[in-house]
Tab-separated table of C-alpha atoms and ligand atoms in Angstrom:
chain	number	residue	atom	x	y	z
A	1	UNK	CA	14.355	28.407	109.439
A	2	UNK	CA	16.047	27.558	106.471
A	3	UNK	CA	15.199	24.471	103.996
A	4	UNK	CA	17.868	22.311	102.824
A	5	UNK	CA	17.528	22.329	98.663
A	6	UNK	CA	16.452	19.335	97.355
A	7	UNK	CA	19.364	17.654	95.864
A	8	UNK	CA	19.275	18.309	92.003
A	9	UNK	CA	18.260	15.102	89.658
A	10	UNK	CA	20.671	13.817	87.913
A	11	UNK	CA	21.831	11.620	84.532
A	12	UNK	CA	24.197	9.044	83.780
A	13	UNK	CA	26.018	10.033	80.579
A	14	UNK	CA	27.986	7.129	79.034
A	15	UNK	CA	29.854	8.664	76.078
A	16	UNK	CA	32.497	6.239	74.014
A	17	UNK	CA	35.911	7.889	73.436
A	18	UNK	CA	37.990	7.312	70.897
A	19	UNK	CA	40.846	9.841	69.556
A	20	UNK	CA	42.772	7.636	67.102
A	21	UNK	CA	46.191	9.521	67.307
A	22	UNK	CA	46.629	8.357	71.009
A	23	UNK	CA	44.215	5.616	71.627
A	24	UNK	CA	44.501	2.002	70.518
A	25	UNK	CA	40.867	1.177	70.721
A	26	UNK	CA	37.038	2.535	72.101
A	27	UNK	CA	36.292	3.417	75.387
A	28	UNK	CA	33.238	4.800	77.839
A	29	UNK	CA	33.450	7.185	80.132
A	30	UNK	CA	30.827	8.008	82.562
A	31	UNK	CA	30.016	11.400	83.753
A	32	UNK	CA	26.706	12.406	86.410
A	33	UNK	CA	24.960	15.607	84.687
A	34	UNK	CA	22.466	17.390	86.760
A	35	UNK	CA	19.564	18.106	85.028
A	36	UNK	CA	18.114	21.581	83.869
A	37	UNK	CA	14.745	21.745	83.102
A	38	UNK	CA	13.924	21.028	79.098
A	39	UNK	CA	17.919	20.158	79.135
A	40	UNK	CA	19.386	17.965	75.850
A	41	UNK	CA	21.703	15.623	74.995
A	42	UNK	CA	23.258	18.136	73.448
A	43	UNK	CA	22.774	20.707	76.681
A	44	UNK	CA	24.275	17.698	78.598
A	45	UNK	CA	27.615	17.361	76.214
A	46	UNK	CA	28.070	21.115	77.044
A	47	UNK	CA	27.380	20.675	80.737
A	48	UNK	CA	30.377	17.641	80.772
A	49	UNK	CA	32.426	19.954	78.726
A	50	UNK	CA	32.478	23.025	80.689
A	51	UNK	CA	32.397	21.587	84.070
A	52	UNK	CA	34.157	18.302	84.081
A	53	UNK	CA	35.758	17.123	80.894
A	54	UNK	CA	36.974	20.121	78.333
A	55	UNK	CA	38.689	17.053	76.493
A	56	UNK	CA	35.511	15.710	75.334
A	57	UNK	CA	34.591	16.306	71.027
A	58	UNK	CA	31.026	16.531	69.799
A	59	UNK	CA	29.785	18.679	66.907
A	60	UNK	CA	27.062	21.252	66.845
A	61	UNK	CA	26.138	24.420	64.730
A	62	UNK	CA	22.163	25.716	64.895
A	63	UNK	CA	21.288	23.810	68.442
A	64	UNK	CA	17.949	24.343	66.758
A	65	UNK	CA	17.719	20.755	65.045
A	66	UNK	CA	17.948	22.620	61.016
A	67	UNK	CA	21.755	21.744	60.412
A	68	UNK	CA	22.466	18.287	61.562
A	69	UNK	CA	25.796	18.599	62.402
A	70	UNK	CA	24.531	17.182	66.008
A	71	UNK	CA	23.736	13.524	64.944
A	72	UNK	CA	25.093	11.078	66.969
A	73	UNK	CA	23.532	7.775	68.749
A	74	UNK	CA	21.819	7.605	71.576
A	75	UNK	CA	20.514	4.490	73.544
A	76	UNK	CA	21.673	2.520	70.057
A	77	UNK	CA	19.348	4.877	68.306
A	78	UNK	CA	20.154	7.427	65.503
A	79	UNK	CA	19.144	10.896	66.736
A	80	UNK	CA	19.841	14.408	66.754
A	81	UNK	CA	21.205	15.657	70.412
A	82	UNK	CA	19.740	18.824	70.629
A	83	UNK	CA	16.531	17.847	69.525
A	84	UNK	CA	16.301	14.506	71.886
A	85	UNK	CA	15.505	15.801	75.587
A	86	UNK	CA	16.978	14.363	78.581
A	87	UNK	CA	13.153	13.963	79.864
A	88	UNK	CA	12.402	11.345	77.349
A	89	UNK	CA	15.082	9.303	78.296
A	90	UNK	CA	15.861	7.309	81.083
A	91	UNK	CA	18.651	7.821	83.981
A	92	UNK	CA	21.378	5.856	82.275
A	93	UNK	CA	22.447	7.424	78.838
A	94	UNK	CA	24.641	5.962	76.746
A	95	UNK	CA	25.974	8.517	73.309
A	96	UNK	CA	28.058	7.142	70.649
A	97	UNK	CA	29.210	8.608	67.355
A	98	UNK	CA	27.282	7.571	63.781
A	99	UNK	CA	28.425	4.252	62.632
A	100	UNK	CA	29.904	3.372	59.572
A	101	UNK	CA	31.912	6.732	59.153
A	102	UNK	CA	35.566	6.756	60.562
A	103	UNK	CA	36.032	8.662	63.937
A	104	UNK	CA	38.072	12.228	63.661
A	105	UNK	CA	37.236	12.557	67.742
A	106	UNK	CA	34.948	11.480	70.109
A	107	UNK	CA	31.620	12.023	68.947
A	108	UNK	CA	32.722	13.774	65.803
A	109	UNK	CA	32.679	11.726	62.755
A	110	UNK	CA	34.335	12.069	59.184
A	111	UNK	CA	31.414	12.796	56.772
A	112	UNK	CA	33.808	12.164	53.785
A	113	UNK	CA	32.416	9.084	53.033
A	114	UNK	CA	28.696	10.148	52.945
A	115	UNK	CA	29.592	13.552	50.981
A	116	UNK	CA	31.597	11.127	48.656
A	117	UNK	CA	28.315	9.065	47.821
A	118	UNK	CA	26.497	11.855	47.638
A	119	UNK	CA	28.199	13.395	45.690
A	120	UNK	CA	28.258	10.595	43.619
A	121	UNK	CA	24.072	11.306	42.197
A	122	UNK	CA	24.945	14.812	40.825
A	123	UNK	CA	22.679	16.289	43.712
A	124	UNK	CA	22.378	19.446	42.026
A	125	UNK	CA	19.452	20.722	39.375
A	126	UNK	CA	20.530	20.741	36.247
A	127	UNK	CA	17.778	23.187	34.141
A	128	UNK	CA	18.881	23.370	30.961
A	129	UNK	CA	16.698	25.074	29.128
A	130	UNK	CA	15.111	26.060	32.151
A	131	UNK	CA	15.599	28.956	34.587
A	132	UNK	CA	14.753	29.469	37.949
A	133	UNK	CA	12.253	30.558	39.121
A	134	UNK	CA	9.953	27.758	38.055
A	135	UNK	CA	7.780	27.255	36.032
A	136	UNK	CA	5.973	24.550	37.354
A	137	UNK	CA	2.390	26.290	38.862
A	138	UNK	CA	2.265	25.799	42.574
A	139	UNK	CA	-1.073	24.498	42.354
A	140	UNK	CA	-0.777	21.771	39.440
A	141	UNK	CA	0.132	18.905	42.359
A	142	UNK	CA	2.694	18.063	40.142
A	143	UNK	CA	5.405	19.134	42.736
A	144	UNK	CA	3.828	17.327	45.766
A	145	UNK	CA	5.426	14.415	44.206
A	146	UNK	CA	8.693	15.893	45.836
A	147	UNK	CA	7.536	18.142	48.599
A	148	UNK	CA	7.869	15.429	51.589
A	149	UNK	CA	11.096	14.003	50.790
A	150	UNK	CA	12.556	17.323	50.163
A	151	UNK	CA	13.509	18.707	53.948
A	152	UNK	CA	16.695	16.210	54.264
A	153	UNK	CA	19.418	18.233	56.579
A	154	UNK	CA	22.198	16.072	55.726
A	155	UNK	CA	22.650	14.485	59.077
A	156	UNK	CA	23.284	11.154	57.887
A	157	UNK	CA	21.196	9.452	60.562
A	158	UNK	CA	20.031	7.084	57.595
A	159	UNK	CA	23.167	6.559	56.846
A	160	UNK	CA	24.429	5.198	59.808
A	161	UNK	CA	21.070	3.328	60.445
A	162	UNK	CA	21.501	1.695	57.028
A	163	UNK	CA	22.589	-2.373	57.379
A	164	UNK	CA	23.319	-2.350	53.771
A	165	UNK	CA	25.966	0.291	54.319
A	166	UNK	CA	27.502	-2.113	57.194
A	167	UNK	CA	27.729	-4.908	54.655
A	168	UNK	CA	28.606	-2.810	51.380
A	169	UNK	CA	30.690	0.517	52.024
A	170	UNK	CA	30.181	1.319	48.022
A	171	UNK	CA	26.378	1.394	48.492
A	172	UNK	CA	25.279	4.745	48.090
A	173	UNK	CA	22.518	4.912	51.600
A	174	UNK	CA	19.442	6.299	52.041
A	175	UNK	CA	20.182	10.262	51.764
A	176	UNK	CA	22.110	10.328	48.666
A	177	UNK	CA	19.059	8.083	47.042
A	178	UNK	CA	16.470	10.231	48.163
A	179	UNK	CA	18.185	13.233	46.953
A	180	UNK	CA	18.858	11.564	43.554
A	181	UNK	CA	14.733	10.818	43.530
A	182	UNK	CA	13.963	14.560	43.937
A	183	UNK	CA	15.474	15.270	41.272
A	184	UNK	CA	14.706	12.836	39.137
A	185	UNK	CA	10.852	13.921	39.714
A	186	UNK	CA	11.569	16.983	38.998
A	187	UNK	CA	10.081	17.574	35.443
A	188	UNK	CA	12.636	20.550	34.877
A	189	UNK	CA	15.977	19.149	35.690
A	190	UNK	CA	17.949	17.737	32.751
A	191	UNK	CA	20.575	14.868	33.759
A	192	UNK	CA	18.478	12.455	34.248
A	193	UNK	CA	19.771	9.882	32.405
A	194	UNK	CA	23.259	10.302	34.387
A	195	UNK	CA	21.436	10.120	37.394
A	196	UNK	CA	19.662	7.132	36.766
A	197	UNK	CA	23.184	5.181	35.245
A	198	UNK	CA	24.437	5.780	38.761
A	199	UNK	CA	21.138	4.662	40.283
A	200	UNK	CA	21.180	1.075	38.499
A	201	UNK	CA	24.284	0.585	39.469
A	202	UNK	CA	25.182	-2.346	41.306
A	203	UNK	CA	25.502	-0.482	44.471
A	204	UNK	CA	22.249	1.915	43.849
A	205	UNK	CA	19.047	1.842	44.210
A	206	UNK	CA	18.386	-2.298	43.894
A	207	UNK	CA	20.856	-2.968	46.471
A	208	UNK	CA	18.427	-1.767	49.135
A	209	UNK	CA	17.066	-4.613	51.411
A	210	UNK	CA	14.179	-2.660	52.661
A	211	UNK	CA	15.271	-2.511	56.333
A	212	UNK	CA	13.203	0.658	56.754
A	213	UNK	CA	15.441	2.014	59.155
A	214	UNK	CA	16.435	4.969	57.585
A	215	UNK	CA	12.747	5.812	57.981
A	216	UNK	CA	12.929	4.986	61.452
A	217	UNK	CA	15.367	7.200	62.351
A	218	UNK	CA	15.274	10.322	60.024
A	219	UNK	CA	14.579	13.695	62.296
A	220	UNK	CA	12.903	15.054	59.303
A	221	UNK	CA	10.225	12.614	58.668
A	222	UNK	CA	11.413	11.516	55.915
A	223	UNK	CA	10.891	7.846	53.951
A	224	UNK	CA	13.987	7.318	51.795
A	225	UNK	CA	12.665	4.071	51.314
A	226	UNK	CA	9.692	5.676	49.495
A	227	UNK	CA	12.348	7.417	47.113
A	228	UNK	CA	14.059	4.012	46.445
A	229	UNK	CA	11.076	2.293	45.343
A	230	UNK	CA	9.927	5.193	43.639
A	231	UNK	CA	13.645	5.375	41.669
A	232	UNK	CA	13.605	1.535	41.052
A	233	UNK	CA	9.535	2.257	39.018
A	234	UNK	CA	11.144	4.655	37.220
A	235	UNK	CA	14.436	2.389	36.114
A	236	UNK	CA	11.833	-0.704	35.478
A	237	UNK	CA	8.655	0.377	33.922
A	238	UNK	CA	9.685	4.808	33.293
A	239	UNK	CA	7.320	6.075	35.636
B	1	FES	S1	23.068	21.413	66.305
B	1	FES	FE1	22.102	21.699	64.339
B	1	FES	S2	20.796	19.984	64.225
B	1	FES	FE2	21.573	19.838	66.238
């Protein structure tokens, strides 16, 4: 006798659309998944995108949660979609693209804006008289100051997360901060001084409100809000 297969569980995906060449506004659209075991957000997108909707735009690169191309919000929440599985979430999705960045498609956002800012702190090192490799002994503690904040992919999860972004487009967010921090610790890196101009600026470092949601929301761990308070030390009393 053969058993009937147990029909497969299934998702709610609600995804907003937008494609601003032919639509005047935002809309959902609600697809049924069925569910793979250890399946993604991400997985999900794929599964909409080969077998019911090839109109649908998302972004992706590693699938491995290193590149951040894959940031996007889910259930209101900044996260990356192929590190957030289906199983911790309930039966009614809803995916959005990041806020505060204009929409090229979909899910797929312009980073222009974000590169612009970040741009903006001269996020390179700058050695000077230094060369790499460096110098600083690995066991002198004096680059632990740096080591946690250091991992940022460049998702720009704290960036859409940030209200002070919402309410002032020329602040510079959370990423572009923390990067400017790192390497403004960094004992070997000589522009400094241009890093912290930009910093004080009015829409640097003291603009922050402390909403802590960039810490909320980073995949990485990170606390940009640790590097802003840290930056604002170092503008106010030089350490
Ligand atoms: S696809 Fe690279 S972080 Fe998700």
């Amino acid at each position: 006798m053969t058993r009937a297969a147990a029909p497969a569980e299934t998702v709610e995906l609600r995804v907003r659309r937008f494609d601003p060449t032919t639509d005047a506004r935002p809309y959902w659209t609600r697809y049924v998944v069925a569910v793979r075991p250890k399946m993604s957000v991400l997985d999900a997108l794929f599964a909409v995108l080969e077998e019911q909707d090839g109109t649908l735009g998302f972004r992706y690169s590693c699938r491995a949660a290193m590149c951040g191309s894959c940031a996007m919000v889910i259930d209101g929440r900044e996260a990356l979609a192929c590190a957030t599985r289906l199983a911790r979430l309930g039966r009614r999705i809803t995916v959005e693209p990041l806020r505060r960045l204009p929409i090229v498609k979909d899910l797929v956002t312009d980073m222009e804006p974000f590169w612009a800012k970040w741009a903006m702190v001269t996020p390179y090192f700058v050695g000077g008289r230094y060369r790499e490799p460096a110098v600083i002994p690995p066991d002198s503690g004096r680059r632990e100051i740096i080591d946690a904040q250091l991992d940022c992919i460049t998702c720009a999860a704290c960036y859409s997360a940030c209200p002070i972004v919402a309410s002032n487009p020329r602040y510079l967010g959370p990423a572009a901060l923390n990067r400017a921090y790192n390497l403004v610790a960094d004992e070997r890196d000589t522009a400094t001084a241009q890093r912290l101009a930009t910093v004080c600026s009015e829409d640097g470092a003291f603009s922050c409100r402390n909403a802590f949601n960039c810490v909320e929301v980073c995949p990485q761990g990170i606390d940009p809000q640790r590097s802003i308070l840290r930056l604002r030390q170092r503008v106010l009393v030089g350490a």
